[in-house]
Amino acid sequence: MKYLMIVALILVTAGVALADDTFGLWRQVEGEFVNHLDIREVTTPFTLYITLHDPTVFSVGGYEVGITVPDLILILAASGPNGWTNYGDAFNQIVGYMTPLSTYGEPVVVLGQIDCLGLDVLPGPASVVYGAASPASIPGHDGPVIANGVNPDQLIACGYVTGSPGVFWFSDPLATRTETWTDVKALFD
C-alpha cells in the first residue's frame, strides 16, 4: 500500500513522459518528490526511492544498479516490494522479485528504497551516482538494467532520468538552485 501511495504522488507531480527505461532517485518532501537534500540536513534520517520511468515492459522481474554515495552518508537499509530479494548489497543491488512488479500503464514505478543517514554535515556539494552492478549483466553497459518480468532472460539496458549518472544531489540551497521532479520533466517537454 505504501508503494501505491508513493506512485500515486509521483504521478500527480509527473505530467509528461520522459525517455523510456530510465532510473531516478527521489525523496519525498511535503507530498512532492525532489532529487536533492540540503547538505546541512543530512544528519536527519531520510528515505530515497529508486524509480523506473516510462518502462517498455509490462512487468519487471528484477533490476540491478550500482550506487555510489558520498563518504559521510550511511545506508541503513535497502528494501522493496513484491518479495524483493537483493542478491548484492545496498550499494550493489542485484534484485529479483518473487512476483514480477507490474508496470502496465504506469509512467513511474518504485523499484526499491534505501534508508539513509548522514554521519556529519557534508562539507560541500556532493551527489549519488548510479552505475552498473558488479558483475554487470550486460557487458559494456555502465548503468542500471532491468529484467523483463514476462521473460526474465530479456535484459534491458536503462538510462538516467537526469541524462547523467548523477541522480541525486546534496547541496547548499543558498548557493545553488535545486530541481524538483516537475523541473526535470520540463526538460523533456
mmCIF file of C-alpha atoms in Angstrom:
data_model
loop_
_atom_site.group_PDB
_atom_site.id
_atom_site.type_symbol
_atom_site.label_atom_id
_atom_site.label_comp_id
_atom_site.label_asym_id
_atom_site.label_seq_id
_atom_site.Cartn_x
_atom_site.Cartn_y
_atom_site.Cartn_z
ATOM 1 C CA MET A 1 0.000 0.000 0.000
ATOM 2 C CA LYS A 2 2.861 2.367 0.833
ATOM 3 C CA TYR A 3 4.319 1.885 -2.665
ATOM 4 C CA LEU A 4 0.951 2.561 -4.309
ATOM 5 C CA MET A 5 0.668 5.847 -2.402
ATOM 6 C CA ILE A 6 4.194 6.827 -3.441
ATOM 7 C CA VAL A 7 3.494 6.031 -7.083
ATOM 8 C CA ALA A 8 0.222 7.982 -6.906
ATOM 9 C CA LEU A 9 2.063 11.033 -5.540
ATOM 10 C CA ILE A 10 4.744 10.697 -8.207
ATOM 11 C CA LEU A 11 2.092 10.521 -10.920
ATOM 12 C CA VAL A 12 0.430 13.670 -9.615
ATOM 13 C CA THR A 13 3.709 15.574 -9.849
ATOM 14 C CA ALA A 14 4.708 13.991 -13.174
ATOM 15 C CA GLY A 15 2.624 15.039 -16.185
ATOM 16 C CA VAL A 16 4.549 14.201 -19.380
ATOM 17 C CA ALA A 17 6.677 11.269 -20.483
ATOM 18 C CA LEU A 18 10.429 11.082 -20.040
ATOM 19 C CA ALA A 19 12.837 8.886 -22.010
ATOM 20 C CA ASP A 20 11.987 5.168 -21.882
ATOM 21 C CA ASP A 21 13.519 2.883 -19.237
ATOM 22 C CA THR A 22 15.332 5.487 -17.153
ATOM 23 C CA PHE A 23 16.244 5.246 -13.477
ATOM 24 C CA GLY A 24 15.749 8.062 -10.990
ATOM 25 C CA LEU A 25 16.331 8.606 -7.283
ATOM 26 C CA TRP A 26 13.927 10.741 -5.284
ATOM 27 C CA ARG A 27 12.904 11.652 -1.750
ATOM 28 C CA GLN A 28 9.506 12.859 -0.641
ATOM 29 C CA VAL A 29 9.109 16.304 0.913
ATOM 30 C CA GLU A 30 5.622 17.517 1.817
ATOM 31 C CA GLY A 31 3.982 15.443 -0.915
ATOM 32 C CA GLU A 32 6.427 16.399 -3.672
ATOM 33 C CA PHE A 33 9.303 14.302 -4.959
ATOM 34 C CA VAL A 34 12.676 16.027 -5.221
ATOM 35 C CA ASN A 35 16.164 14.838 -6.160
ATOM 36 C CA HIS A 36 18.123 16.936 -3.680
ATOM 37 C CA LEU A 37 18.784 17.466 0.010
ATOM 38 C CA ASP A 38 20.317 20.417 1.854
ATOM 39 C CA ILE A 39 23.855 19.444 2.968
ATOM 40 C CA ARG A 40 23.023 20.817 6.422
ATOM 41 C CA GLU A 41 20.091 18.379 6.856
ATOM 42 C CA VAL A 42 21.810 15.060 6.172
ATOM 43 C CA THR A 43 22.105 14.144 9.858
ATOM 44 C CA THR A 44 18.330 13.544 9.875
ATOM 45 C CA PRO A 45 17.295 10.090 8.571
ATOM 46 C CA PHE A 46 15.876 10.181 5.035
ATOM 47 C CA THR A 47 14.496 7.697 2.522
ATOM 48 C CA LEU A 48 15.400 7.636 -1.176
ATOM 49 C CA TYR A 49 13.179 5.886 -3.738
ATOM 50 C CA ILE A 50 14.702 4.053 -6.702
ATOM 51 C CA THR A 51 12.364 4.625 -9.641
ATOM 52 C CA LEU A 52 11.927 3.374 -13.186
ATOM 53 C CA HIS A 53 10.455 5.921 -15.591
ATOM 54 C CA ASP A 54 8.455 5.002 -18.697
ATOM 55 C CA PRO A 55 9.084 1.238 -18.691
ATOM 56 C CA THR A 56 8.859 -0.550 -22.037
ATOM 57 C CA VAL A 57 7.812 -3.870 -20.453
ATOM 58 C CA PHE A 58 4.547 -4.929 -18.774
ATOM 59 C CA SER A 59 6.350 -6.081 -15.638
ATOM 60 C CA VAL A 60 9.820 -6.077 -14.093
ATOM 61 C CA GLY A 61 11.282 -9.342 -12.813
ATOM 62 C CA GLY A 62 14.273 -7.634 -11.231
ATOM 63 C CA TYR A 63 16.846 -4.911 -11.603
ATOM 64 C CA GLU A 64 20.467 -4.180 -10.947
ATOM 65 C CA VAL A 65 22.263 -0.950 -10.221
ATOM 66 C CA GLY A 66 25.484 0.129 -8.561
ATOM 67 C CA ILE A 67 25.008 3.044 -6.169
ATOM 68 C CA THR A 68 27.796 5.360 -5.037
ATOM 69 C CA VAL A 69 27.020 7.720 -2.151
ATOM 70 C CA PRO A 70 29.203 10.419 -0.548
ATOM 71 C CA ASP A 71 31.518 9.126 2.199
ATOM 72 C CA LEU A 72 29.569 10.720 5.050
ATOM 73 C CA ILE A 73 26.241 9.120 4.016
ATOM 74 C CA LEU A 74 25.374 5.780 5.620
ATOM 75 C CA ILE A 75 22.820 3.459 4.009
ATOM 76 C CA LEU A 76 20.890 1.929 6.899
ATOM 77 C CA ALA A 77 18.676 -0.452 4.906
ATOM 78 C CA ALA A 78 17.514 -1.316 1.407
ATOM 79 C CA SER A 79 14.100 -2.806 0.668
ATOM 80 C CA GLY A 80 11.413 -3.146 -1.973
ATOM 81 C CA PRO A 81 8.006 -4.545 -2.930
ATOM 82 C CA ASN A 82 6.733 -7.942 -4.210
ATOM 83 C CA GLY A 83 9.029 -10.299 -2.350
ATOM 84 C CA TRP A 84 12.068 -8.111 -3.105
ATOM 85 C CA THR A 85 15.318 -10.020 -2.675
ATOM 86 C CA ASN A 86 18.686 -8.315 -3.038
ATOM 87 C CA TYR A 87 21.454 -10.741 -4.002
ATOM 88 C CA GLY A 88 24.049 -7.986 -3.688
ATOM 89 C CA ASP A 89 24.097 -5.316 -1.017
ATOM 90 C CA ALA A 90 22.786 -1.775 -0.506
ATOM 91 C CA PHE A 91 25.471 -0.342 -2.832
ATOM 92 C CA ASN A 92 25.468 -3.133 -5.421
ATOM 93 C CA GLN A 93 21.808 -4.013 -5.854
ATOM 94 C CA ILE A 94 21.087 -7.188 -7.801
ATOM 95 C CA VAL A 95 17.380 -7.567 -7.137
ATOM 96 C CA GLY A 96 14.767 -10.146 -8.017
ATOM 97 C CA TYR A 97 11.041 -10.029 -7.262
ATOM 98 C CA MET A 98 9.154 -13.119 -6.127
ATOM 99 C CA THR A 99 6.213 -11.841 -8.183
ATOM 100 C CA PRO A 100 7.106 -9.578 -11.120
ATOM 101 C CA LEU A 101 6.374 -5.932 -10.411
ATOM 102 C CA SER A 102 3.586 -4.701 -12.697
ATOM 103 C CA THR A 103 4.420 -1.637 -14.775
ATOM 104 C CA TYR A 104 1.457 -1.830 -17.148
ATOM 105 C CA GLY A 105 0.204 1.675 -17.871
ATOM 106 C CA GLU A 106 2.413 3.234 -15.202
ATOM 107 C CA PRO A 107 4.790 6.032 -16.229
ATOM 108 C CA VAL A 108 6.757 5.676 -12.965
ATOM 109 C CA VAL A 109 7.331 2.580 -10.826
ATOM 110 C CA VAL A 110 9.068 2.445 -7.446
ATOM 111 C CA LEU A 111 11.566 -0.431 -7.655
ATOM 112 C CA GLY A 112 13.009 -0.121 -4.163
ATOM 113 C CA GLN A 113 14.066 2.228 -1.434
ATOM 114 C CA ILE A 114 17.139 2.994 0.618
ATOM 115 C CA ASP A 115 17.006 4.438 4.116
ATOM 116 C CA CYS A 116 19.946 6.744 4.804
ATOM 117 C CA LEU A 117 21.587 8.854 7.473
ATOM 118 C CA GLY A 118 24.373 11.370 7.215
ATOM 119 C CA LEU A 119 27.146 10.814 9.732
ATOM 120 C CA ASP A 120 28.019 14.523 9.674
ATOM 121 C CA VAL A 121 27.095 17.669 7.782
ATOM 122 C CA LEU A 122 28.586 17.411 4.308
ATOM 123 C CA PRO A 123 31.448 19.878 3.710
ATOM 124 C CA GLY A 124 30.138 20.826 0.270
ATOM 125 C CA PRO A 125 28.030 19.744 -2.686
ATOM 126 C CA ALA A 126 28.016 16.024 -3.487
ATOM 127 C CA SER A 127 25.873 13.558 -5.410
ATOM 128 C CA VAL A 128 24.604 9.996 -5.522
ATOM 129 C CA VAL A 129 25.749 8.317 -8.721
ATOM 130 C CA TYR A 130 24.261 5.281 -10.457
ATOM 131 C CA GLY A 131 26.337 2.825 -12.459
ATOM 132 C CA ALA A 132 26.448 -0.829 -13.382
ATOM 133 C CA ALA A 133 26.150 -3.502 -10.738
ATOM 134 C CA SER A 134 29.122 -5.802 -10.284
ATOM 135 C CA PRO A 135 29.274 -8.102 -12.122
ATOM 136 C CA ALA A 136 27.374 -6.333 -14.901
ATOM 137 C CA SER A 137 24.779 -8.478 -16.692
ATOM 138 C CA ILE A 138 25.168 -6.516 -19.919
ATOM 139 C CA PRO A 139 28.876 -6.248 -20.780
ATOM 140 C CA GLY A 140 29.875 -2.750 -21.848
ATOM 141 C CA HIS A 141 26.805 -1.069 -20.332
ATOM 142 C CA ASP A 142 27.800 1.101 -17.373
ATOM 143 C CA GLY A 143 24.322 1.678 -15.989
ATOM 144 C CA PRO A 144 21.217 0.135 -14.490
ATOM 145 C CA VAL A 145 19.488 -2.886 -16.012
ATOM 146 C CA ILE A 146 16.000 -4.350 -15.661
ATOM 147 C CA ALA A 147 14.813 -7.877 -16.397
ATOM 148 C CA ASN A 148 11.530 -8.296 -18.253
ATOM 149 C CA GLY A 149 9.002 -9.846 -15.833
ATOM 150 C CA VAL A 150 7.417 -11.911 -18.623
ATOM 151 C CA ASN A 151 10.772 -13.183 -19.928
ATOM 152 C CA PRO A 152 13.499 -12.687 -17.277
ATOM 153 C CA ASP A 153 16.158 -13.671 -19.820
ATOM 154 C CA GLN A 154 15.444 -10.406 -21.639
ATOM 155 C CA LEU A 155 17.648 -7.771 -20.032
ATOM 156 C CA ILE A 156 17.104 -4.106 -20.834
ATOM 157 C CA ALA A 157 19.859 -1.505 -20.521
ATOM 158 C CA CYS A 158 18.483 1.592 -18.807
ATOM 159 C CA GLY A 159 19.498 5.234 -18.769
ATOM 160 C CA TYR A 160 19.183 8.014 -16.230
ATOM 161 C CA VAL A 161 16.210 10.308 -15.749
ATOM 162 C CA THR A 162 18.640 13.213 -15.331
ATOM 163 C CA GLY A 163 20.539 12.336 -18.507
ATOM 164 C CA SER A 164 23.701 11.587 -16.499
ATOM 165 C CA PRO A 165 24.748 9.094 -13.789
ATOM 166 C CA GLY A 166 24.418 11.786 -11.069
ATOM 167 C CA VAL A 167 20.824 11.220 -9.954
ATOM 168 C CA PHE A 168 20.553 12.857 -6.517
ATOM 169 C CA TRP A 169 22.302 15.929 -5.101
ATOM 170 C CA PHE A 170 23.336 17.211 -1.720
ATOM 171 C CA SER A 171 23.799 20.951 -1.994
ATOM 172 C CA ASP A 172 23.639 24.274 -0.195
ATOM 173 C CA PRO A 173 20.271 25.776 -1.200
ATOM 174 C CA LEU A 174 21.657 29.292 -0.734
ATOM 175 C CA ALA A 175 24.433 28.679 -3.254
ATOM 176 C CA THR A 176 22.655 26.615 -5.921
ATOM 177 C CA ARG A 177 19.201 26.168 -7.375
ATOM 178 C CA THR A 178 17.869 22.663 -6.773
ATOM 179 C CA GLU A 179 15.493 20.734 -9.010
ATOM 180 C CA THR A 180 12.137 19.070 -8.369
ATOM 181 C CA TRP A 181 10.644 16.252 -10.377
ATOM 182 C CA THR A 182 8.473 18.817 -12.198
ATOM 183 C CA ASP A 183 11.559 20.840 -13.213
ATOM 184 C CA VAL A 184 13.313 17.749 -14.564
ATOM 185 C CA LYS A 185 10.226 16.663 -16.505
ATOM 186 C CA ALA A 186 10.052 20.121 -18.111
ATOM 187 C CA LEU A 187 13.383 19.402 -19.800
ATOM 188 C CA PHE A 188 11.651 16.690 -21.828
ATOM 189 C CA ASP A 189 8.624 18.753 -22.937
#
